Each structure stands twice: as C-alpha cells, then as structure tokens.
Amino acid sequence: MSGNLTFREWGGIRKGCACIALATAIVLISALVGLPSIGLARLNYLPWRNPVFLRIDQQPRFGLKPAKGKFLVASRQLLDPNFSQTVVLLIDYQEHGAMGLIINRPSELKLSEALPEMEELQQRPDTIYLGGPVARNQLLLLIRTTSPPEGSQQVFADIYLTSSQTVIERMIKDSKVEERFRFYAGYAGWGAGQLDNEIAMGGWHVMGADVETVFDRSASEIWPDLIYRSSARWVRLLE
C-alpha cells in the first residue's frame, strides 16, 4: 500500500473530521442549553458576564440628612392618609422639631374664592394647595423671587416663605413677571426627634429639592417621579 493518500482519500478524511466537529458542537450546545440558571455563577469570572440592571428598592436608601430646603418623599410603605404618596418641602428643621409643606396636593378651592374681597384675583386660576394637616385655616405663601420681601424666610435658592398679610397682598396686586408664588393652607409638623424616627423606620426618602419641581411640575407627576428616582439604583448582576 502506498504511503501517499489519493485526492479522494484525503477528501474523505476531511469530510469525516467535519462531521465529528459538527457532532461535537451539537453536543456542547445541547449541554449549555440544559444548564440550570445557577450555572451563570460559574461564569462570574468573565467581566462581560455581569450585565447591569435596574433594581427598585422597597426601603429608603439612607444618604441625605433632613434639613431645611430638602424634599421628604413618602415611601410606598407610608399609608397615613395625611401623607400617603406626598412630597414635602422642609421649611424648617431643628432639634425641637420640623415643619414642611406638601407640594403635590392641590385643592379644588380657588384663591379667588378664599379671598373674594381682592378684585385682582377674580381673573386668576390659582388654586390653594393643602400644605398639611396642621392649622389648615392658615395661609402660607411660597415665593420664587430674586428680590425677597421684607420679613420673608429663605427656604433654598430663590424660594422664600412668608405668612405676612402685607406681602400676600403685594404679591397679588403687584407681582413681577419673573416672580412666582403659590398658596398653601396649613402645614406638616413634627415634634423633637419625631421626623428622624419616621425616616429611620422607612417612612420617608430624603432628597435635594429643586425649584422646577415646586413650581413647574404637574402635581400628579411629582411623587411617582421622585419615588422612582429615590428608590431606583443601577446594580451589577451577581454583585
């Protein structure tokens, strides 16, 4: 028998090798498809095997501390009807207690109906917001202005708070184009240590406040957006 392979014999060998390789590939693929999901953990040493995905935490992520000018975003677990699905702007925070205004609960009462003696209001569509369950017969005014009225208290940035009747009348009668204002009936209040306890128990997320959310966002969009932002975080699979 000659030591040299004929062209036909060499072709047969190549064809046989190809069949063996195809069969081997089919077996390997079948084995991989049949792997249980826990098998992914064995591939964790490959960086590209760890995709990033979005996780929604049910509990608040502790980070920011409560302070004047911060948002309190009610957690999904907070079922108190006074605060369920609310966003509160803290207007004061000290050792003896805290105060805030709920910014996403407009009432059906128009400002013109609450203050009928002011003719300047008759053509305005402004409604009064429910600032909280405390002292709902008291009106508080948030103002966005670069020229703060005398006696007003800065909350953050160019946002100021007042309950002065004189300032309220001035804002209604002579508000400048660049000024914005919003009325709140009542406020939210906490005694010493009470708010901190509620935060520690998972009742509130603390977030930085922004002017646009207070004055420009639709009330119905504020809580869904902030609760998503406050509880969502990007994590790596199998972290």
PDB file of C-alpha atoms in Angstrom:
ATOM      1  CA  MET A   1       0.000   0.000   0.000  1.00  0.00           C
ATOM      2  CA  SER A   2       1.422   3.341  -0.983  1.00  0.00           C
ATOM      3  CA  GLY A   3       2.315   5.874   1.757  1.00  0.00           C
ATOM      4  CA  ASN A   4       0.709   8.696  -0.247  1.00  0.00           C
ATOM      5  CA  LEU A   5      -3.016   9.486   0.080  1.00  0.00           C
ATOM      6  CA  THR A   6      -5.034   9.930  -3.051  1.00  0.00           C
ATOM      7  CA  PHE A   7      -7.122  13.097  -3.539  1.00  0.00           C
ATOM      8  CA  ARG A   8     -10.304  11.063  -2.959  1.00  0.00           C
ATOM      9  CA  GLU A   9      -8.959   9.524   0.270  1.00  0.00           C
ATOM     10  CA  TRP A  10      -7.872  12.948   1.608  1.00  0.00           C
ATOM     11  CA  GLY A  11     -11.291  14.401   0.859  1.00  0.00           C
ATOM     12  CA  GLY A  12     -12.928  11.557   2.763  1.00  0.00           C
ATOM     13  CA  ILE A  13     -10.805  12.235   5.823  1.00  0.00           C
ATOM     14  CA  ARG A  14     -11.646  15.985   5.751  1.00  0.00           C
ATOM     15  CA  LYS A  15     -15.326  15.189   5.420  1.00  0.00           C
ATOM     16  CA  GLY A  16     -15.133  12.783   8.379  1.00  0.00           C
ATOM     17  CA  CYS A  17     -13.394  15.400  10.548  1.00  0.00           C
ATOM     18  CA  ALA A  18     -16.058  17.980   9.696  1.00  0.00           C
ATOM     19  CA  CYS A  19     -18.819  15.586  10.734  1.00  0.00           C
ATOM     20  CA  ILE A  20     -17.084  14.883  14.038  1.00  0.00           C
ATOM     21  CA  ALA A  21     -16.662  18.642  14.714  1.00  0.00           C
ATOM     22  CA  LEU A  22     -20.335  19.279  13.905  1.00  0.00           C
ATOM     23  CA  ALA A  23     -21.466  16.482  16.194  1.00  0.00           C
ATOM     24  CA  THR A  24     -19.241  17.793  18.999  1.00  0.00           C
ATOM     25  CA  ALA A  25     -20.661  21.311  18.615  1.00  0.00           C
ATOM     26  CA  ILE A  26     -24.222  19.973  18.762  1.00  0.00           C
ATOM     27  CA  VAL A  27     -23.442  18.100  21.992  1.00  0.00           C
ATOM     28  CA  LEU A  28     -21.846  21.200  23.582  1.00  0.00           C
ATOM     29  CA  ILE A  29     -24.749  23.458  22.628  1.00  0.00           C
ATOM     30  CA  SER A  30     -27.244  20.941  23.978  1.00  0.00           C
ATOM     31  CA  ALA A  31     -25.340  20.792  27.255  1.00  0.00           C
ATOM     32  CA  LEU A  32     -25.246  24.596  27.594  1.00  0.00           C
ATOM     33  CA  VAL A  33     -28.964  24.954  26.873  1.00  0.00           C
ATOM     34  CA  GLY A  34     -29.673  22.423  29.587  1.00  0.00           C
ATOM     35  CA  LEU A  35     -27.628  24.262  32.234  1.00  0.00           C
ATOM     36  CA  PRO A  36     -29.636  25.428  35.260  1.00  0.00           C
ATOM     37  CA  SER A  37     -29.704  29.194  35.910  1.00  0.00           C
ATOM     38  CA  ILE A  38     -27.276  28.789  38.816  1.00  0.00           C
ATOM     39  CA  GLY A  39     -24.671  27.828  36.244  1.00  0.00           C
ATOM     40  CA  LEU A  40     -24.267  31.544  35.462  1.00  0.00           C
ATOM     41  CA  ALA A  41     -22.456  31.970  38.765  1.00  0.00           C
ATOM     42  CA  ARG A  42     -19.637  29.773  37.472  1.00  0.00           C
ATOM     43  CA  LEU A  43     -19.059  32.251  34.663  1.00  0.00           C
ATOM     44  CA  ASN A  44     -18.773  35.207  37.045  1.00  0.00           C
ATOM     45  CA  TYR A  45     -15.042  35.488  36.436  1.00  0.00           C
ATOM     46  CA  LEU A  46     -15.779  36.885  32.997  1.00  0.00           C
ATOM     47  CA  PRO A  47     -16.429  40.658  33.371  1.00  0.00           C
ATOM     48  CA  TRP A  48     -18.767  40.809  30.401  1.00  0.00           C
ATOM     49  CA  ARG A  49     -20.944  38.151  32.015  1.00  0.00           C
ATOM     50  CA  ASN A  50     -22.080  40.675  34.695  1.00  0.00           C
ATOM     51  CA  PRO A  51     -24.745  42.836  32.998  1.00  0.00           C
ATOM     52  CA  VAL A  52     -26.015  45.982  34.739  1.00  0.00           C
ATOM     53  CA  PHE A  53     -29.698  46.166  35.529  1.00  0.00           C
ATOM     54  CA  LEU A  54     -32.109  48.391  37.433  1.00  0.00           C
ATOM     55  CA  ARG A  55     -33.219  47.451  40.934  1.00  0.00           C
ATOM     56  CA  ILE A  56     -36.118  49.127  42.733  1.00  0.00           C
ATOM     57  CA  ASP A  57     -35.538  49.110  46.468  1.00  0.00           C
ATOM     58  CA  GLN A  58     -38.611  48.874  48.666  1.00  0.00           C
ATOM     59  CA  GLN A  59     -36.842  50.554  51.582  1.00  0.00           C
ATOM     60  CA  PRO A  60     -35.418  54.106  51.552  1.00  0.00           C
ATOM     61  CA  ARG A  61     -31.746  54.448  50.740  1.00  0.00           C
ATOM     62  CA  PHE A  62     -30.192  56.398  53.566  1.00  0.00           C
ATOM     63  CA  GLY A  63     -27.938  59.180  52.376  1.00  0.00           C
ATOM     64  CA  LEU A  64     -29.043  62.784  52.729  1.00  0.00           C
ATOM     65  CA  LYS A  65     -29.950  64.083  56.150  1.00  0.00           C
ATOM     66  CA  PRO A  66     -33.180  66.040  56.665  1.00  0.00           C
ATOM     67  CA  ALA A  67     -32.675  69.796  56.566  1.00  0.00           C
ATOM     68  CA  LYS A  68     -34.451  72.961  55.533  1.00  0.00           C
ATOM     69  CA  GLY A  69     -34.736  73.033  51.753  1.00  0.00           C
ATOM     70  CA  LYS A  70     -34.833  69.244  51.319  1.00  0.00           C
ATOM     71  CA  PHE A  71     -37.647  67.056  49.972  1.00  0.00           C
ATOM     72  CA  LEU A  72     -39.272  64.324  52.009  1.00  0.00           C
ATOM     73  CA  VAL A  73     -40.664  61.721  49.621  1.00  0.00           C
ATOM     74  CA  ALA A  74     -43.214  59.406  51.214  1.00  0.00           C
ATOM     75  CA  SER A  75     -42.169  55.777  50.863  1.00  0.00           C
ATOM     76  CA  ARG A  76     -44.510  53.156  49.462  1.00  0.00           C
ATOM     77  CA  GLN A  77     -44.938  51.817  52.994  1.00  0.00           C
ATOM     78  CA  LEU A  78     -46.252  55.129  54.374  1.00  0.00           C
ATOM     79  CA  LEU A  79     -50.027  54.595  54.459  1.00  0.00           C
ATOM     80  CA  ASP A  80     -51.082  57.515  56.687  1.00  0.00           C
ATOM     81  CA  PRO A  81     -53.781  59.237  54.571  1.00  0.00           C
ATOM     82  CA  ASN A  82     -52.367  62.637  55.534  1.00  0.00           C
ATOM     83  CA  PHE A  83     -49.058  61.804  53.862  1.00  0.00           C
ATOM     84  CA  SER A  84     -49.529  58.824  51.562  1.00  0.00           C
ATOM     85  CA  GLN A  85     -47.836  59.493  48.181  1.00  0.00           C
ATOM     86  CA  THR A  86     -46.860  63.019  49.173  1.00  0.00           C
ATOM     87  CA  VAL A  87     -43.731  65.105  48.691  1.00  0.00           C
ATOM     88  CA  VAL A  88     -42.964  67.561  51.479  1.00  0.00           C
ATOM     89  CA  LEU A  89     -40.643  70.546  51.196  1.00  0.00           C
ATOM     90  CA  LEU A  90     -38.997  71.085  54.580  1.00  0.00           C
ATOM     91  CA  ILE A  91     -39.239  74.762  55.508  1.00  0.00           C
ATOM     92  CA  ASP A  92     -37.663  74.335  58.943  1.00  0.00           C
ATOM     93  CA  TYR A  93     -35.667  71.620  60.670  1.00  0.00           C
ATOM     94  CA  GLN A  94     -34.166  71.978  64.142  1.00  0.00           C
ATOM     95  CA  GLU A  95     -33.627  69.974  67.309  1.00  0.00           C
ATOM     96  CA  HIS A  96     -37.015  70.962  68.706  1.00  0.00           C
ATOM     97  CA  GLY A  97     -38.928  69.850  65.588  1.00  0.00           C
ATOM     98  CA  ALA A  98     -39.562  70.292  61.887  1.00  0.00           C
ATOM     99  CA  MET A  99     -42.080  71.921  59.543  1.00  0.00           C
ATOM    100  CA  GLY A 100     -42.853  71.346  55.886  1.00  0.00           C
ATOM    101  CA  LEU A 101     -45.313  71.968  53.083  1.00  0.00           C
ATOM    102  CA  ILE A 102     -46.873  69.222  50.962  1.00  0.00           C
ATOM    103  CA  ILE A 103     -46.251  70.399  47.410  1.00  0.00           C
ATOM    104  CA  ASN A 104     -48.307  67.907  45.400  1.00  0.00           C
ATOM    105  CA  ARG A 105     -51.844  68.192  46.805  1.00  0.00           C
ATOM    106  CA  PRO A 106     -53.775  70.961  45.081  1.00  0.00           C
ATOM    107  CA  SER A 107     -57.258  71.542  46.421  1.00  0.00           C
ATOM    108  CA  GLU A 108     -60.345  72.443  44.405  1.00  0.00           C
ATOM    109  CA  LEU A 109     -60.595  75.797  46.201  1.00  0.00           C
ATOM    110  CA  LYS A 110     -59.560  78.730  44.061  1.00  0.00           C
ATOM    111  CA  LEU A 111     -57.644  81.597  45.609  1.00  0.00           C
ATOM    112  CA  SER A 112     -60.312  83.988  44.346  1.00  0.00           C
ATOM    113  CA  GLU A 113     -62.926  82.101  46.387  1.00  0.00           C
ATOM    114  CA  ALA A 114     -60.803  82.133  49.527  1.00  0.00           C
ATOM    115  CA  LEU A 115     -60.086  85.861  49.218  1.00  0.00           C
ATOM    116  CA  PRO A 116     -63.188  87.245  47.476  1.00  0.00           C
ATOM    117  CA  GLU A 117     -62.502  90.802  48.629  1.00  0.00           C
ATOM    118  CA  MET A 118     -59.450  91.046  46.362  1.00  0.00           C
ATOM    119  CA  GLU A 119     -60.613  92.022  42.892  1.00  0.00           C
ATOM    120  CA  GLU A 120     -57.182  91.305  41.405  1.00  0.00           C
ATOM    121  CA  LEU A 121     -57.767  87.590  41.956  1.00  0.00           C
ATOM    122  CA  GLN A 122     -61.017  87.266  40.077  1.00  0.00           C
ATOM    123  CA  GLN A 123     -59.349  86.564  36.738  1.00  0.00           C
ATOM    124  CA  ARG A 124     -56.613  84.318  38.110  1.00  0.00           C
ATOM    125  CA  PRO A 125     -56.875  80.498  38.000  1.00  0.00           C
ATOM    126  CA  ASP A 126     -54.669  79.911  41.073  1.00  0.00           C
ATOM    127  CA  THR A 127     -55.786  77.168  43.446  1.00  0.00           C
ATOM    128  CA  ILE A 128     -54.787  76.694  47.058  1.00  0.00           C
ATOM    129  CA  TYR A 129     -52.614  73.689  47.895  1.00  0.00           C
ATOM    130  CA  LEU A 130     -53.110  71.592  51.025  1.00  0.00           C
ATOM    131  CA  GLY A 131     -49.837  72.189  52.833  1.00  0.00           C
ATOM    132  CA  GLY A 132     -50.507  69.734  55.644  1.00  0.00           C
ATOM    133  CA  PRO A 133     -52.896  68.656  58.378  1.00  0.00           C
ATOM    134  CA  VAL A 134     -51.838  71.340  60.902  1.00  0.00           C
ATOM    135  CA  ALA A 135     -53.561  74.775  61.042  1.00  0.00           C
ATOM    136  CA  ARG A 136     -55.419  74.463  57.748  1.00  0.00           C
ATOM    137  CA  ASN A 137     -57.070  77.827  58.307  1.00  0.00           C
ATOM    138  CA  GLN A 138     -53.655  79.497  57.985  1.00  0.00           C
ATOM    139  CA  LEU A 139     -52.303  80.563  54.591  1.00  0.00           C
ATOM    140  CA  LEU A 140     -48.592  80.306  53.842  1.00  0.00           C
ATOM    141  CA  LEU A 141     -47.009  81.662  50.697  1.00  0.00           C
ATOM    142  CA  LEU A 142     -44.014  80.299  48.808  1.00  0.00           C
ATOM    143  CA  ILE A 143     -42.404  82.885  46.554  1.00  0.00           C
ATOM    144  CA  ARG A 144     -39.817  82.473  43.838  1.00  0.00           C
ATOM    145  CA  THR A 145     -38.074  85.817  43.501  1.00  0.00           C
ATOM    146  CA  THR A 146     -34.680  87.482  43.215  1.00  0.00           C
ATOM    147  CA  SER A 147     -35.902  90.328  45.448  1.00  0.00           C
ATOM    148  CA  PRO A 148     -37.084  88.707  48.692  1.00  0.00           C
ATOM    149  CA  PRO A 149     -39.821  90.606  50.524  1.00  0.00           C
ATOM    150  CA  GLU A 150     -39.024  92.067  53.909  1.00  0.00           C
ATOM    151  CA  GLY A 151     -39.674  89.617  56.718  1.00  0.00           C
ATOM    152  CA  SER A 152     -39.670  86.547  54.440  1.00  0.00           C
ATOM    153  CA  GLN A 153     -37.602  83.449  55.222  1.00  0.00           C
ATOM    154  CA  GLN A 154     -35.361  81.811  52.649  1.00  0.00           C
ATOM    155  CA  VAL A 155     -36.061  78.109  52.199  1.00  0.00           C
ATOM    156  CA  PHE A 156     -33.496  77.354  49.480  1.00  0.00           C
ATOM    157  CA  ALA A 157     -32.127  79.004  46.333  1.00  0.00           C
ATOM    158  CA  ASP A 158     -34.518  81.819  45.370  1.00  0.00           C
ATOM    159  CA  ILE A 159     -37.511  80.329  47.205  1.00  0.00           C
ATOM    160  CA  TYR A 160     -38.871  82.263  50.180  1.00  0.00           C
ATOM    161  CA  LEU A 161     -41.669  81.708  52.692  1.00  0.00           C
ATOM    162  CA  THR A 162     -43.990  84.227  54.284  1.00  0.00           C
ATOM    163  CA  SER A 163     -47.315  84.438  56.051  1.00  0.00           C
ATOM    164  CA  SER A 164     -47.380  88.241  56.132  1.00  0.00           C
ATOM    165  CA  GLN A 165     -50.714  89.667  55.051  1.00  0.00           C
ATOM    166  CA  THR A 166     -48.931  92.723  53.646  1.00  0.00           C
ATOM    167  CA  VAL A 167     -46.612  90.615  51.493  1.00  0.00           C
ATOM    168  CA  ILE A 168     -49.503  88.448  50.325  1.00  0.00           C
ATOM    169  CA  GLU A 169     -51.463  91.496  49.200  1.00  0.00           C
ATOM    170  CA  ARG A 170     -48.400  92.971  47.490  1.00  0.00           C
ATOM    171  CA  MET A 171     -47.678  89.753  45.618  1.00  0.00           C
ATOM    172  CA  ILE A 172     -51.259  89.533  44.386  1.00  0.00           C
ATOM    173  CA  LYS A 173     -51.578  93.173  43.374  1.00  0.00           C
ATOM    174  CA  ASP A 174     -48.105  93.835  42.027  1.00  0.00           C
ATOM    175  CA  SER A 175     -46.358  90.571  41.194  1.00  0.00           C
ATOM    176  CA  LYS A 176     -43.486  90.958  38.757  1.00  0.00           C
ATOM    177  CA  VAL A 177     -43.172  88.842  35.636  1.00  0.00           C
ATOM    178  CA  GLU A 178     -40.160  86.925  36.959  1.00  0.00           C
ATOM    179  CA  GLU A 179     -41.839  86.185  40.282  1.00  0.00           C
ATOM    180  CA  ARG A 180     -43.864  83.084  41.042  1.00  0.00           C
ATOM    181  CA  PHE A 181     -45.959  82.310  44.087  1.00  0.00           C
ATOM    182  CA  ARG A 182     -48.144  79.549  45.473  1.00  0.00           C
ATOM    183  CA  PHE A 183     -50.504  79.459  48.442  1.00  0.00           C
ATOM    184  CA  TYR A 184     -50.703  76.604  50.948  1.00  0.00           C
ATOM    185  CA  ALA A 185     -53.378  76.010  53.568  1.00  0.00           C
ATOM    186  CA  GLY A 186     -51.811  74.508  56.681  1.00  0.00           C
ATOM    187  CA  TYR A 187     -48.504  72.742  57.095  1.00  0.00           C
ATOM    188  CA  ALA A 188     -46.944  69.470  58.246  1.00  0.00           C
ATOM    189  CA  GLY A 189     -45.312  69.473  61.660  1.00  0.00           C
ATOM    190  CA  TRP A 190     -43.140  67.104  63.713  1.00  0.00           C
ATOM    191  CA  GLY A 191     -42.031  67.274  67.333  1.00  0.00           C
ATOM    192  CA  ALA A 192     -38.468  66.822  68.544  1.00  0.00           C
ATOM    193  CA  GLY A 193     -36.990  63.642  67.077  1.00  0.00           C
ATOM    194  CA  GLN A 194     -40.291  62.559  65.515  1.00  0.00           C
ATOM    195  CA  LEU A 195     -39.294  63.049  61.881  1.00  0.00           C
ATOM    196  CA  ASP A 196     -35.925  61.364  62.408  1.00  0.00           C
ATOM    197  CA  ASN A 197     -37.704  58.327  63.852  1.00  0.00           C
ATOM    198  CA  GLU A 198     -40.077  58.163  60.878  1.00  0.00           C
ATOM    199  CA  ILE A 199     -37.141  58.310  58.469  1.00  0.00           C
ATOM    200  CA  ALA A 200     -35.275  55.610  60.404  1.00  0.00           C
ATOM    201  CA  MET A 201     -38.373  53.383  60.256  1.00  0.00           C
ATOM    202  CA  GLY A 202     -38.503  53.713  56.462  1.00  0.00           C
ATOM    203  CA  GLY A 203     -41.338  56.215  56.139  1.00  0.00           C
ATOM    204  CA  TRP A 204     -39.500  58.863  54.098  1.00  0.00           C
ATOM    205  CA  HIS A 205     -36.785  59.267  51.496  1.00  0.00           C
ATOM    206  CA  VAL A 206     -34.726  62.470  51.815  1.00  0.00           C
ATOM    207  CA  MET A 207     -33.789  64.185  48.544  1.00  0.00           C
ATOM    208  CA  GLY A 208     -32.404  67.513  47.419  1.00  0.00           C
ATOM    209  CA  ALA A 209     -35.134  69.980  46.435  1.00  0.00           C
ATOM    210  CA  ASP A 210     -35.306  71.849  43.137  1.00  0.00           C
ATOM    211  CA  VAL A 211     -37.265  74.908  42.074  1.00  0.00           C
ATOM    212  CA  GLU A 212     -38.805  73.343  38.951  1.00  0.00           C
ATOM    213  CA  THR A 213     -40.481  70.560  40.918  1.00  0.00           C
ATOM    214  CA  VAL A 214     -42.072  73.057  43.298  1.00  0.00           C
ATOM    215  CA  PHE A 215     -43.439  75.446  40.683  1.00  0.00           C
ATOM    216  CA  ASP A 216     -43.417  73.847  37.235  1.00  0.00           C
ATOM    217  CA  ARG A 217     -44.192  70.146  37.553  1.00  0.00           C
ATOM    218  CA  SER A 218     -47.717  68.779  37.387  1.00  0.00           C
ATOM    219  CA  ALA A 219     -48.782  67.748  40.897  1.00  0.00           C
ATOM    220  CA  SER A 220     -49.800  64.279  39.713  1.00  0.00           C
ATOM    221  CA  GLU A 221     -46.300  63.597  38.323  1.00  0.00           C
ATOM    222  CA  ILE A 222     -44.220  64.699  41.306  1.00  0.00           C
ATOM    223  CA  TRP A 223     -44.491  61.714  43.664  1.00  0.00           C
ATOM    224  CA  PRO A 224     -44.269  58.958  41.000  1.00  0.00           C
ATOM    225  CA  ASP A 225     -41.140  60.552  39.549  1.00  0.00           C
ATOM    226  CA  LEU A 226     -39.388  61.215  42.863  1.00  0.00           C
ATOM    227  CA  ILE A 227     -40.211  57.845  44.416  1.00  0.00           C
ATOM    228  CA  TYR A 228     -38.745  56.177  41.328  1.00  0.00           C
ATOM    229  CA  ARG A 229     -35.611  58.313  41.485  1.00  0.00           C
ATOM    230  CA  SER A 230     -35.181  57.876  45.220  1.00  0.00           C
ATOM    231  CA  SER A 231     -35.527  54.090  45.282  1.00  0.00           C
ATOM    232  CA  ALA A 232     -34.040  53.042  41.930  1.00  0.00           C
ATOM    233  CA  ARG A 233     -30.366  52.224  41.600  1.00  0.00           C
ATOM    234  CA  TRP A 234     -28.210  50.573  38.965  1.00  0.00           C
ATOM    235  CA  VAL A 235     -26.520  47.409  40.194  1.00  0.00           C
ATOM    236  CA  ARG A 236     -24.403  44.691  38.598  1.00  0.00           C
ATOM    237  CA  LEU A 237     -25.815  41.200  38.314  1.00  0.00           C
ATOM    238  CA  LEU A 238     -24.364  38.733  40.831  1.00  0.00           C
ATOM    239  CA  GLU A 239     -22.840  41.595  42.842  1.00  0.00           C
TER     240      GLU A 239
END
